[in-house]
Structures are given as structure tokens and as C-alpha cells.
mmCIF file of C-alpha atoms and ligand atoms in Angstrom:
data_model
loop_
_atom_site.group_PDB
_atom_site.id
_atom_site.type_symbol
_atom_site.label_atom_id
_atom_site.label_comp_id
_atom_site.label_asym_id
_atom_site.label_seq_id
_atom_site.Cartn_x
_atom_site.Cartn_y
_atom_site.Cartn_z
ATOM 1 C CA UNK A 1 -40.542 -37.440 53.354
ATOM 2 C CA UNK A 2 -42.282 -38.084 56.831
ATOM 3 C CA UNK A 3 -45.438 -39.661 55.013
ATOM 4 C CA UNK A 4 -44.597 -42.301 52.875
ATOM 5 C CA UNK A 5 -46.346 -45.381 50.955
ATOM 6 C CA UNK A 6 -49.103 -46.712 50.533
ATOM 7 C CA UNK A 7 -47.574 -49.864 51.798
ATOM 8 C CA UNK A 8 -49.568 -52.718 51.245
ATOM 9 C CA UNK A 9 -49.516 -55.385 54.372
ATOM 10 C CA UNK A 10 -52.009 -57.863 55.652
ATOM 11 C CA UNK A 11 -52.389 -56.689 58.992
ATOM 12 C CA UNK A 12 -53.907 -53.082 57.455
ATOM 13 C CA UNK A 13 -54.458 -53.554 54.063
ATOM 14 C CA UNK A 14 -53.365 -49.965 52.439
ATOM 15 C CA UNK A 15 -51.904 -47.601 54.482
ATOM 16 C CA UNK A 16 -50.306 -44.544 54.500
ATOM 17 C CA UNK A 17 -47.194 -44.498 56.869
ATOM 18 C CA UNK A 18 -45.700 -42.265 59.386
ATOM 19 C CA UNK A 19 -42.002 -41.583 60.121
ATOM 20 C CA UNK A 20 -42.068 -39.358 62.717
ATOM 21 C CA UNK A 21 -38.996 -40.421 64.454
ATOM 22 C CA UNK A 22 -35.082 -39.943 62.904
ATOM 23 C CA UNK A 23 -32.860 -42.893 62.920
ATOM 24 C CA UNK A 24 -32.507 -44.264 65.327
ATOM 25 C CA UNK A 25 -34.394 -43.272 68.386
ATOM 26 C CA UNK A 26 -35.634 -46.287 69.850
ATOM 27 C CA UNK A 27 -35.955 -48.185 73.452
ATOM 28 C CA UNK A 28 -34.813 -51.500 72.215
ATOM 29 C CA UNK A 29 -32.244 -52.390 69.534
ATOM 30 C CA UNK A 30 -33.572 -55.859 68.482
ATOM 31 C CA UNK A 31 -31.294 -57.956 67.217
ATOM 32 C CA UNK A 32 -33.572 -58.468 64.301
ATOM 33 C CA UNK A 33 -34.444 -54.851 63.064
ATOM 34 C CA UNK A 34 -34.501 -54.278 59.643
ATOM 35 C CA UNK A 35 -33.437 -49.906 60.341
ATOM 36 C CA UNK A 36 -29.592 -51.302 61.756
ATOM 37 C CA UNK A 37 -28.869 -51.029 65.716
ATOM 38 C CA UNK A 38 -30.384 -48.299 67.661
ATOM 39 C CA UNK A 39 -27.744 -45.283 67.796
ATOM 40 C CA UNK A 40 -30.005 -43.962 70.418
ATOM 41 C CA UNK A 41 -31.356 -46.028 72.811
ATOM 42 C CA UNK A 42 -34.011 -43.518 74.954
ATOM 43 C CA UNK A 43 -36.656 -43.619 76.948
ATOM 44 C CA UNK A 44 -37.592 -40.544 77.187
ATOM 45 C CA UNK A 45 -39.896 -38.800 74.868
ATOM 46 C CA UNK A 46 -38.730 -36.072 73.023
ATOM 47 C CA UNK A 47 -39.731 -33.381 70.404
ATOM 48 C CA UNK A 48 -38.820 -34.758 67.092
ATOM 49 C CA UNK A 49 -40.759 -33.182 64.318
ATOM 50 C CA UNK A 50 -43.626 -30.234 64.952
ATOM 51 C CA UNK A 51 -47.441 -31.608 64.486
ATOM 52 C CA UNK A 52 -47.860 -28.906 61.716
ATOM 53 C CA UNK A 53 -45.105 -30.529 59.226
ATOM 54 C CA UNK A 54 -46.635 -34.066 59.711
ATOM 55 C CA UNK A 55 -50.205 -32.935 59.025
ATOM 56 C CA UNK A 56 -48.729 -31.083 55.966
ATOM 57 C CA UNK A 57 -46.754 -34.114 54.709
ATOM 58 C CA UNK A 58 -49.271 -36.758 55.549
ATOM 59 C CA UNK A 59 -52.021 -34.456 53.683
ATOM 60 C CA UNK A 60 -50.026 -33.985 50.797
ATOM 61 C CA UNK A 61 -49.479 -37.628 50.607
ATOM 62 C CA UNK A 62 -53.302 -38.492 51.242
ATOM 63 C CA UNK A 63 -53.687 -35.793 48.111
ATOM 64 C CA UNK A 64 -50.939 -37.991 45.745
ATOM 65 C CA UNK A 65 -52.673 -40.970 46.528
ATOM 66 C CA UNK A 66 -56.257 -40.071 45.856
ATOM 67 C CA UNK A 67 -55.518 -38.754 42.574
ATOM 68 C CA UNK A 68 -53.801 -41.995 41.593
ATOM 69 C CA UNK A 69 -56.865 -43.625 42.559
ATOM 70 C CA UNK A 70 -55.233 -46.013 44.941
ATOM 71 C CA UNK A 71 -57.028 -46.953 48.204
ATOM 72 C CA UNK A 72 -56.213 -45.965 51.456
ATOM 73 C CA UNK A 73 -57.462 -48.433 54.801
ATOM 74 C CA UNK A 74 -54.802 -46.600 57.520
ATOM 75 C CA UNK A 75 -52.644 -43.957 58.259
ATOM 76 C CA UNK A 76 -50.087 -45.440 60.523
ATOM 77 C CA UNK A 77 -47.410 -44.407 62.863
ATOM 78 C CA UNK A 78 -44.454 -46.945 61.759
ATOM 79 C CA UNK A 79 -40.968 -45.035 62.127
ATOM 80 C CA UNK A 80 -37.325 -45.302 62.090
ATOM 81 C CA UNK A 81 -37.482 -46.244 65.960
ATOM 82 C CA UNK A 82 -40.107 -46.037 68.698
ATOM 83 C CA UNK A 83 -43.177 -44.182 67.905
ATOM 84 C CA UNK A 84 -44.141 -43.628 71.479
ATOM 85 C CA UNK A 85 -41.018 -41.548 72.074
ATOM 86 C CA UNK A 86 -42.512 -38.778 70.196
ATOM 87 C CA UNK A 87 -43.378 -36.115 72.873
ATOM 88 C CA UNK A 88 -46.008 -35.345 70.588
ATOM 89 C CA UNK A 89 -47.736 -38.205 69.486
ATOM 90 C CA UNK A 90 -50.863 -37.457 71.237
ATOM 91 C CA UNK A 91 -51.534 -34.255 69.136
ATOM 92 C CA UNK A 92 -50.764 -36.172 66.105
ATOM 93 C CA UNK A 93 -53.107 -38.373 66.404
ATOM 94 C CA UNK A 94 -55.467 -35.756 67.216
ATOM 95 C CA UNK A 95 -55.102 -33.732 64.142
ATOM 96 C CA UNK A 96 -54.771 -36.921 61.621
ATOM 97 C CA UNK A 97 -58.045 -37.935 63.038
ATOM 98 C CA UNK A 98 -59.886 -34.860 60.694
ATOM 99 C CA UNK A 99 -58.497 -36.725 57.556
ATOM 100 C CA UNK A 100 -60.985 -39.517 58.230
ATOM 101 C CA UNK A 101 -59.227 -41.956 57.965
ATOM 102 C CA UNK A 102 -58.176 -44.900 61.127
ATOM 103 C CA UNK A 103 -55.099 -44.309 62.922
ATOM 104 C CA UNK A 104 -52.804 -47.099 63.512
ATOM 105 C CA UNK A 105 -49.426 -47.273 66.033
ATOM 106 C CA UNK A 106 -46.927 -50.189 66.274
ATOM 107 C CA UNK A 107 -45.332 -49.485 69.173
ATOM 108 C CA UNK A 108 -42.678 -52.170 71.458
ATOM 109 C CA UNK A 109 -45.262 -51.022 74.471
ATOM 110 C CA UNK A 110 -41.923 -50.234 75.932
ATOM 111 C CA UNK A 111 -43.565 -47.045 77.601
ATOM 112 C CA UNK A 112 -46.560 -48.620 78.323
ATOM 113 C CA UNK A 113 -46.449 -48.873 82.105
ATOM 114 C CA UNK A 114 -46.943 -44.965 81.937
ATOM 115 C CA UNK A 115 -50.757 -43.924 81.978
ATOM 116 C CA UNK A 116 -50.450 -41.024 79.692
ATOM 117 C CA UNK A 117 -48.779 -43.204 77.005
ATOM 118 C CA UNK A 118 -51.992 -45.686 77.650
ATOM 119 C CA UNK A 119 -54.158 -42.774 77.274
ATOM 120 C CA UNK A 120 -52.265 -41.617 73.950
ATOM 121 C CA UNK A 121 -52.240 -45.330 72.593
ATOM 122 C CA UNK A 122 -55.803 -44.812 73.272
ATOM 123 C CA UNK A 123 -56.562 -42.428 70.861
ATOM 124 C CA UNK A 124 -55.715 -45.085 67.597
ATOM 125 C CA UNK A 125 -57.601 -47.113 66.287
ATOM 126 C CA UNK A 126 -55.651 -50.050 66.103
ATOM 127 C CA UNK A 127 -52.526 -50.616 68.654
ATOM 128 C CA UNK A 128 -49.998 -53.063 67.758
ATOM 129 C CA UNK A 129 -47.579 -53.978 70.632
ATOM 130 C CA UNK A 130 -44.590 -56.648 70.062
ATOM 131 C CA UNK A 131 -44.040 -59.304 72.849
ATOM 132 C CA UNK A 132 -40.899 -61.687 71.569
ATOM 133 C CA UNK A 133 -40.869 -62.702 75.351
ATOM 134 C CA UNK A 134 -41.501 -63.163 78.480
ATOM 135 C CA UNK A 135 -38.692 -64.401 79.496
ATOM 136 C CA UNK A 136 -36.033 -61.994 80.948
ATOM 137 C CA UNK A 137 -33.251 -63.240 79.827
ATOM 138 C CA UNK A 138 -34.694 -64.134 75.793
ATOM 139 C CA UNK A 139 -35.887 -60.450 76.235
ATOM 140 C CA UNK A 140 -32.527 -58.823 76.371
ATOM 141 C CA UNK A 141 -31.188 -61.162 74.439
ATOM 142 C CA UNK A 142 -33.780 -60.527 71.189
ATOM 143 C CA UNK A 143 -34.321 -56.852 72.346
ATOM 144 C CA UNK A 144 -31.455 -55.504 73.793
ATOM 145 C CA UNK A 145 -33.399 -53.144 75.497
ATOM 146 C CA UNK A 146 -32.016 -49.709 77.521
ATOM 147 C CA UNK A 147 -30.898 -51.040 81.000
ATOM 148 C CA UNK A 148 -33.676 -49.288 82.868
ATOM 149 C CA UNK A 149 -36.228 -50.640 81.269
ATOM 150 C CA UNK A 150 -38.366 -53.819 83.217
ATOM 151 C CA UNK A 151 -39.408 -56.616 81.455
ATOM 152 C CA UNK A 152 -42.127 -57.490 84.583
ATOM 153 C CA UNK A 153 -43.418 -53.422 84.082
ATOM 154 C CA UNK A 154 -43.734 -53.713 80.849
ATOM 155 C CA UNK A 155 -45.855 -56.850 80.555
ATOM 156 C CA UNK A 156 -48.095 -55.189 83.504
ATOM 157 C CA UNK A 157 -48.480 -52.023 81.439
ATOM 158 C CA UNK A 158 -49.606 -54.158 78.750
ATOM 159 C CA UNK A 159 -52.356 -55.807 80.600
ATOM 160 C CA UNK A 160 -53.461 -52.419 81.937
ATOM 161 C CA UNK A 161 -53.554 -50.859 78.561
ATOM 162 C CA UNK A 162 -55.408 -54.164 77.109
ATOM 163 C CA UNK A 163 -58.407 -54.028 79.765
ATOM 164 C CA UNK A 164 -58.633 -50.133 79.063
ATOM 165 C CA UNK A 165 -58.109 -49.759 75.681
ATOM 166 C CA UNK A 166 -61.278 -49.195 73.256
ATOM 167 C CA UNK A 167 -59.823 -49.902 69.818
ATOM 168 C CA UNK A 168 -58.323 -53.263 68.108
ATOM 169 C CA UNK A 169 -54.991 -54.593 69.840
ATOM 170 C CA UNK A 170 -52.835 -56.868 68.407
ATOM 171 C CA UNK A 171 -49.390 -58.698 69.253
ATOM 172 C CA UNK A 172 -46.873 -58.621 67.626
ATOM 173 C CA UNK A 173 -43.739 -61.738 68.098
ATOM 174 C CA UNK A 174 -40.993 -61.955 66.009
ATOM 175 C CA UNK A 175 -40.106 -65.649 65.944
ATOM 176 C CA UNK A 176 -35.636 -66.210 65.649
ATOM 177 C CA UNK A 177 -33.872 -69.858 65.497
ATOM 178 C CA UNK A 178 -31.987 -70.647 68.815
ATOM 179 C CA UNK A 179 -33.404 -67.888 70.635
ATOM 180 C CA UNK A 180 -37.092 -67.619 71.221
ATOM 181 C CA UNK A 181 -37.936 -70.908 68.895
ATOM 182 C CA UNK A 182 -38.297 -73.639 71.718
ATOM 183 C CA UNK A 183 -41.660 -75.169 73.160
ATOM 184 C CA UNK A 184 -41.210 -73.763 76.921
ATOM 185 C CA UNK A 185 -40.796 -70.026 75.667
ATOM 186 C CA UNK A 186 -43.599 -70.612 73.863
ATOM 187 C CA UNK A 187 -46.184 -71.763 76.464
ATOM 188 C CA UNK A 188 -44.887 -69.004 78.729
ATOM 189 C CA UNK A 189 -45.851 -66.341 75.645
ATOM 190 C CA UNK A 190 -48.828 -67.931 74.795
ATOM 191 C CA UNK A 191 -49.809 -67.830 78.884
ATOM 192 C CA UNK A 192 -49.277 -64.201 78.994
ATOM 193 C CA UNK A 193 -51.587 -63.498 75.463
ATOM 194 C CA UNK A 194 -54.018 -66.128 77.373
ATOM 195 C CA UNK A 195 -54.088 -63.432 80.395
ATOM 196 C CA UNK A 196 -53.713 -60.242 77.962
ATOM 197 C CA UNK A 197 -56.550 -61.409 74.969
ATOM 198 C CA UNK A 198 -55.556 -59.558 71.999
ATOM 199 C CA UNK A 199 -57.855 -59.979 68.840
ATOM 200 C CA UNK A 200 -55.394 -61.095 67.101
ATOM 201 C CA UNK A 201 -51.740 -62.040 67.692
ATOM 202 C CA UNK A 202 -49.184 -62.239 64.685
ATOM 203 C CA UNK A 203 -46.404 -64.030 64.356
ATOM 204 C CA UNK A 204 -43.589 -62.839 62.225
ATOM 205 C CA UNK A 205 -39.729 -64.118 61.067
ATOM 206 C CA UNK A 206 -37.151 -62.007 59.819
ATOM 207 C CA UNK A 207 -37.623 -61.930 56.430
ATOM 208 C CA UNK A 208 -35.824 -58.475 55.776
ATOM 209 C CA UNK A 209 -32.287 -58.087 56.215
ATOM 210 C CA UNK A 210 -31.466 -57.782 60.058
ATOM 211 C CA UNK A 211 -29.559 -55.570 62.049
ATOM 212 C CA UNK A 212 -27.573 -58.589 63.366
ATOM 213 C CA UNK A 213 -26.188 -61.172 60.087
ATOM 214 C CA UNK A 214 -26.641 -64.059 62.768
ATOM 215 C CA UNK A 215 -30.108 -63.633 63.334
ATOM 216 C CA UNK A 216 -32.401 -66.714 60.971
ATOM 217 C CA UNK A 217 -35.693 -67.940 60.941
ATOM 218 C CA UNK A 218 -36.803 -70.962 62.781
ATOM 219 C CA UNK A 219 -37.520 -74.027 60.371
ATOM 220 C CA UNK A 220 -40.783 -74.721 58.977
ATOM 221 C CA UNK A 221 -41.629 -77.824 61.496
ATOM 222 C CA UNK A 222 -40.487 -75.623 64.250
ATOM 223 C CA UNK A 223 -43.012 -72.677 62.974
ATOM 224 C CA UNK A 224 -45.883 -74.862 62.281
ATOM 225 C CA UNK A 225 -45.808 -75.999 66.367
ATOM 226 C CA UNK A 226 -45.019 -72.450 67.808
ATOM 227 C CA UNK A 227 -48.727 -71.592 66.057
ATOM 228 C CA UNK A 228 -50.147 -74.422 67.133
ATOM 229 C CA UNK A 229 -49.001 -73.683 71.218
ATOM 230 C CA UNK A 230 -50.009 -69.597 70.416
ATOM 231 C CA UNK A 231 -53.152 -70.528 68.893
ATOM 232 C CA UNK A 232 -54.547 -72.675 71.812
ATOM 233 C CA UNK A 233 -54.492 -69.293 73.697
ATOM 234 C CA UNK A 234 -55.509 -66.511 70.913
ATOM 235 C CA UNK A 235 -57.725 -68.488 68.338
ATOM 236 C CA UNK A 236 -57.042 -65.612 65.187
ATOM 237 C CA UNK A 237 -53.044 -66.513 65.284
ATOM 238 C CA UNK A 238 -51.708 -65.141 62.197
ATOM 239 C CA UNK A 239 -48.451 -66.239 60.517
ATOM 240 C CA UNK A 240 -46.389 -63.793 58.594
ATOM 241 C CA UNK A 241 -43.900 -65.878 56.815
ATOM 242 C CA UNK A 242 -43.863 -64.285 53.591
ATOM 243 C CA UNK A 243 -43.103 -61.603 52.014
ATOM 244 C CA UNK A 244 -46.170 -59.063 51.172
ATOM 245 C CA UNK A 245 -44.768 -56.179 49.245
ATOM 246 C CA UNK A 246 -45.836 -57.279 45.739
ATOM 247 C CA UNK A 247 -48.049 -54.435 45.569
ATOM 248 C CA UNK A 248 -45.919 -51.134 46.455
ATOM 249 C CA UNK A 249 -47.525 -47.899 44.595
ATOM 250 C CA UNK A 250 -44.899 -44.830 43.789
ATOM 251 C CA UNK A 251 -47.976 -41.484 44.119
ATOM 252 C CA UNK A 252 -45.534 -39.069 43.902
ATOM 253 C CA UNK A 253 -41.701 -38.162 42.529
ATOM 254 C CA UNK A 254 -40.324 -41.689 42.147
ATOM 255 C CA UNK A 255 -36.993 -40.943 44.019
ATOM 256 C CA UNK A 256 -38.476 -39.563 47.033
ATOM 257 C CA UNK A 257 -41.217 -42.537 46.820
ATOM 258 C CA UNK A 258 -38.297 -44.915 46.642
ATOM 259 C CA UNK A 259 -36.325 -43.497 49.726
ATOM 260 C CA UNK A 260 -38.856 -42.932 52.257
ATOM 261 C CA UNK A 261 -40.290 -46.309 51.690
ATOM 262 C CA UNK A 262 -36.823 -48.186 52.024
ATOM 263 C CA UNK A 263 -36.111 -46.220 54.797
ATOM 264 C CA UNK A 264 -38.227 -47.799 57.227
ATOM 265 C CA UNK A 265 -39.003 -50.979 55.387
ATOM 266 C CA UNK A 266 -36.087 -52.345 52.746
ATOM 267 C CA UNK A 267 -37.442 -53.918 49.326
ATOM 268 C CA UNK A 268 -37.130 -57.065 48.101
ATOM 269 C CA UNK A 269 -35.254 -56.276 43.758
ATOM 270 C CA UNK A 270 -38.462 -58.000 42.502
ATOM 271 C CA UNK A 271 -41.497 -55.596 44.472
ATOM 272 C CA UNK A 272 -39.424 -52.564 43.572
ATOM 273 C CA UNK A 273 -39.128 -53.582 39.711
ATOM 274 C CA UNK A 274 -42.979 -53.859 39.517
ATOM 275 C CA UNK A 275 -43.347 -50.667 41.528
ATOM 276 C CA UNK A 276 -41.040 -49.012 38.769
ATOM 277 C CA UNK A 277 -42.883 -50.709 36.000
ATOM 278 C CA UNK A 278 -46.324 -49.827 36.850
ATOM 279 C CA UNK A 279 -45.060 -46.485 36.851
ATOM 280 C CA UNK A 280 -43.454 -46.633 33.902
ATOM 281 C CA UNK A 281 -39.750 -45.812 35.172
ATOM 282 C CA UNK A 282 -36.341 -47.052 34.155
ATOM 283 C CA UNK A 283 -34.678 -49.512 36.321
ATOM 284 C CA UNK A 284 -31.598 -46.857 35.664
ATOM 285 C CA UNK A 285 -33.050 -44.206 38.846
ATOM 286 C CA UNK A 286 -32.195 -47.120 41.297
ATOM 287 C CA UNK A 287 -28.748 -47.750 39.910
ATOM 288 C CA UNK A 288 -28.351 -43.764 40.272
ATOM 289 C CA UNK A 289 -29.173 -43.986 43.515
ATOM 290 C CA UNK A 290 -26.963 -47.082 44.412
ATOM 291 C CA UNK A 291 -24.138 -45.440 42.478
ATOM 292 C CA UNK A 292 -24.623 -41.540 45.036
ATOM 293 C CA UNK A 293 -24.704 -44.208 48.221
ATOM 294 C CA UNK A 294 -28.250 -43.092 48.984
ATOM 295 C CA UNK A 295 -29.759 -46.521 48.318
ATOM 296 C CA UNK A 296 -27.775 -49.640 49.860
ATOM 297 C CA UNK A 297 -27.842 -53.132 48.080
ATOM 298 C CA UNK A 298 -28.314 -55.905 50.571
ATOM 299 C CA UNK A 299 -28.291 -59.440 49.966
ATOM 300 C CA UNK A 300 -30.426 -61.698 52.719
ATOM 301 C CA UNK A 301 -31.199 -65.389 52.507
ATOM 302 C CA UNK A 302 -30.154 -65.246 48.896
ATOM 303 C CA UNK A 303 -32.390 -62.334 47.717
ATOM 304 C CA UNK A 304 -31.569 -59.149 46.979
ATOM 305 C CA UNK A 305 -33.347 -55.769 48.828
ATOM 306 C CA UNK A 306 -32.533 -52.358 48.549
ATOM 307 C CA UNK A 307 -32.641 -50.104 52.031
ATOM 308 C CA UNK A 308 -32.125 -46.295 51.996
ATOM 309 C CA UNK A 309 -28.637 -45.005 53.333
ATOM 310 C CA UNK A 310 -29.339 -43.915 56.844
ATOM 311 C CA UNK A 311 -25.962 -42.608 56.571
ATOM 312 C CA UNK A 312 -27.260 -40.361 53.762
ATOM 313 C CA UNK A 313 -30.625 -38.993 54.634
HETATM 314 S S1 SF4 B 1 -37.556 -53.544 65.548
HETATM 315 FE FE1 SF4 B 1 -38.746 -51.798 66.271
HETATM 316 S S2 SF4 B 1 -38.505 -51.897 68.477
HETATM 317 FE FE2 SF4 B 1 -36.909 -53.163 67.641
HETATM 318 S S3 SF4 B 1 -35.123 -51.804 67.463
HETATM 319 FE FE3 SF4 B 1 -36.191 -51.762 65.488
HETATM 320 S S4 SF4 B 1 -37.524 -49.999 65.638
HETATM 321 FE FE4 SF4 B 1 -36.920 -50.512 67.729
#
């Protein structure tokens, strides 16, 4: 279940995603990650997966979802973790490429101070990076990065990869009450997006169930003026406040459909009701899989998700 979806989002309309990496390889363990804290906070790349069993799964998924007739805009590398850890990410790229289809990677640009991750980031399409700050000390704080990473390297590699890149980059900020909500943190952010020019720069609030319980939005008054700062320096600021995952499609055996989705990206009860009803399934398969402890019930902010068992893969 590498190749999951098609998961609808605003940022790339249908696409096809990519879990290349286990749980949980990443660099950072942010405070507001919806996969749990990072059991394995690298920064090296490794060999995860082989390029052949991606192709295969991300074909056969391609295959599932053209004969259902949906629509496909992206095939995109969203894992468990880091996608730039994968030693072979390059390759994979390479050989997705001959479906046709754009490539997209949303990556924490936590390698990006390295010129052959810039030059594999350079083979997408699209290039997402996250900035929650720019600030040091909100950094490690929201992040909790691995100790030898550089907050000052980082941002650097970032402008690098920004003047040399050929496709569409976008930011990424994730937007937390008492943390990274407050005007100065702000103007400092929207400096550095000034300086780095992204098409577009997206801000987002934990809407999914966090890794930390203590981690909230920032109130709507407080929202509205963080876009207005970011906006004065990247004019298509785009707020993701809401949830967007009305429109999940099941292409293939509902249980596996149901797991590899939740893995990397839990469900709010009422999108994964209408994914069961357009497919005409009983509500009964996710109580089965509740009651074998391969799907977890959370509640957050009063609404109910369901997140795959990492425990249990
Ligand atoms: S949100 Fe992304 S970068 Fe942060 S810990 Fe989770 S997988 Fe890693």
C-alpha cells in the first residue's frame, strides 16, 4: 500500500500519493504532526523501499483509478516522514515521470542545503517546502528538529534551491496558538518569503489530530492578521483553515483504500462515511477494523477521525 488515494486537496487538486518512507523516519518531529512523534529522527538518507515496487504500486494504482473514471492532476511524494530521506528519490522521480503525469514533493527542505537534494527536488514539478519559522528558538520549539540540523543552513538552502529551481515552489507554515501566532514572528517569516518569492505560500492550522494534545489553532482575529502581514510579501497567500477531504474516492479493495489513506492523513467520521457510501460499503468494515486495533478512533476539537494503527501496519 505505498500508492494510495486519490486524495483530493486544494493545493493539487487530485492526486495520487506516495508513501515511500515507514513510520517514522523523519528530520523533525513537529509538535503538530498528524503521523505521532518521529521514532526516528535522521538525517541521513537511506534505502527504504526499491524504485521497482513503487513504480509497480503507483501503476497499479494509476490503473484502479482510471477505470473508476476518477481524475488524476499529481502523483505526489507525501509519506509517513521526510520524503527527501529516501536515498532513492531521484530515480523515483525519474521513472514516475513515464506515467505522464506531474510529480509533486512536500518536503521540510530540511536537506536542502545539500546540492544533490536541490538537484533531486529539481526534477518535480511542484516543490512544497514548510517554513513555521525563522526564528531559532520557535523552530525547535514547533519542529523539534535532530540537533545537528541549522536553522540559518536551512533557510540558505532554501534560497539557493528557489533561484535554481525550474518548477512551481510553494511554502508551506503551519500556524499554532502561543507559539508562532504573534505579529513579530510574522514579519520576520514574511521577510524571509519577501527574499525567497515562492508562487504561492500557504498557510495551514492543525486541523487533524496532533502528535502533541497541547498543540491549537490560533483564533480567527489572530489568523485573519497573520495573512494580512504574509500577504504584503507573497500576494497569492492561501489559507487552509478547513477541512478538504469531502471528496475521498476508495479505487480499489476498500480495506486497503481505508488504511493507506489514514495512514498518512487521518479522516474526519463524516469524509470517510461518504467515501463508504459512494462505494456502496457498510459502515460495519470500519468498526472491524477499530475492533482488530488496525484503525484508531481519535477525537480532536470535538470531531471524530479515524488514523491507521502505526503500531499495526
Ligand atoms: S509534519 Fe512532516 S516534517 Fe513534521 S514531523 Fe511530521 S512528517 Fe516530519
Amino acid at each position: 500500500m505505498i500508492a494510495f488515494g486519490p486524495v483530493p486537496s486544494r493545493r493539487l487538486g487530485f492526486s495520487i500519493g506516495i508513501n515511500h518512507i515507514p513510520p517514522k523516519h523523519c528530520s523533525y518531529s513537529c509538535v503538530y504532526c498528524q503521523v505521532g512523534r518521529t521514532d526516528h529522527l535522521i538525517i541521513k538518507p537511506k534505502e527504504f523501499l526499491s524504485v521497482k515496487e513503487i513504480v509497480l504500486s503507483v501503476e497499479q494504482k494509476i490503473i484502479e483509478t482510471q477505470n473508476k473514471g476518477q481524475p488524476i492532476d499529481y502523483l505526489s511524494f507525501v509519506p509517513d516522514g521526510e520524503p527527501t530521506l529516501d536515498a532513492h528519490l531521484g530515480e523515483e522521480i525519474e521513472a514516475l515521470k513515464s506515467f505522464g503525469y506531474p510529480i509533486a514533493v512536500i518536503s521540510n527542505a530540511t536537506l536542502i542545503d545539500q546540492a544533490e537534494i536541490r538537484q533531486i527536488l529539481n526534477k518535480a514539478n511542484w516543490v512544497s517546502i514548510k517554513i513555521d519559522s525563522v526564528q531559532e528558538e520557535i523552530w525547535r520549539k514547533i519542529n523539534r528538529p535532530n540537533r545537528r540540523l541549522n536553522l540559518e543552513i536551512i533557510l540558505k538552502g532554501m534560497l539557493d534551491f528557489a533561484r535554481e529551481y525550474s518548477g512551481e515552489l510553494v511554502t508551506e507554515s503551519m500556524l499554532i496558538e502561543g507559539i508562532n501566532d504573534d505579529e513579530v514572528s510574522n514579519i520576520r517569516l514574511a521577510e524571509f518569503l519577501w527574499k525567497l518569492k515562492p508562487q504561492k505560500s500557504y498557510l495551514a492550522i492543525p486541523i487533524r489530530p496532533p502528535a502533541e494534545n497541547r498543540v491549537f489553532p490560533p483564533d480567527s482575529l489572530t489568523l485573519q492578521k497573520i495573512k494580512q502581514i504574509i500577504s504584503s510579501s507573497v500576494p497569492s497567500t492561501i489559507c487552509l483553515f478547513d477541512a478538504e477531504e469531502d471528496q475521498f474516492i476508495a479505487t480499489g479493495e476498500i480495506t486497503k483504500d481505508i488504511l493507506s489513506i489514514t495512514s498518512v492523513h487521518p479522516i474526519r467520521e463524516a469524509a470517510l462515511r461518504k467515501m463508504l457510501s459512494k462505494s456502496g460499503v457498510d459502515w460495519n468494515v470500519v468498526e472491524k477494523l477499530v475492533s482488530e486495533k488496525r484503525l484508531i478512533k481519535q477525537v480532536h476539537q470535538n470531531i471524530v477521525f479515524y488514523r491507521r494503527n502505526p503500531d499495526h501496519i
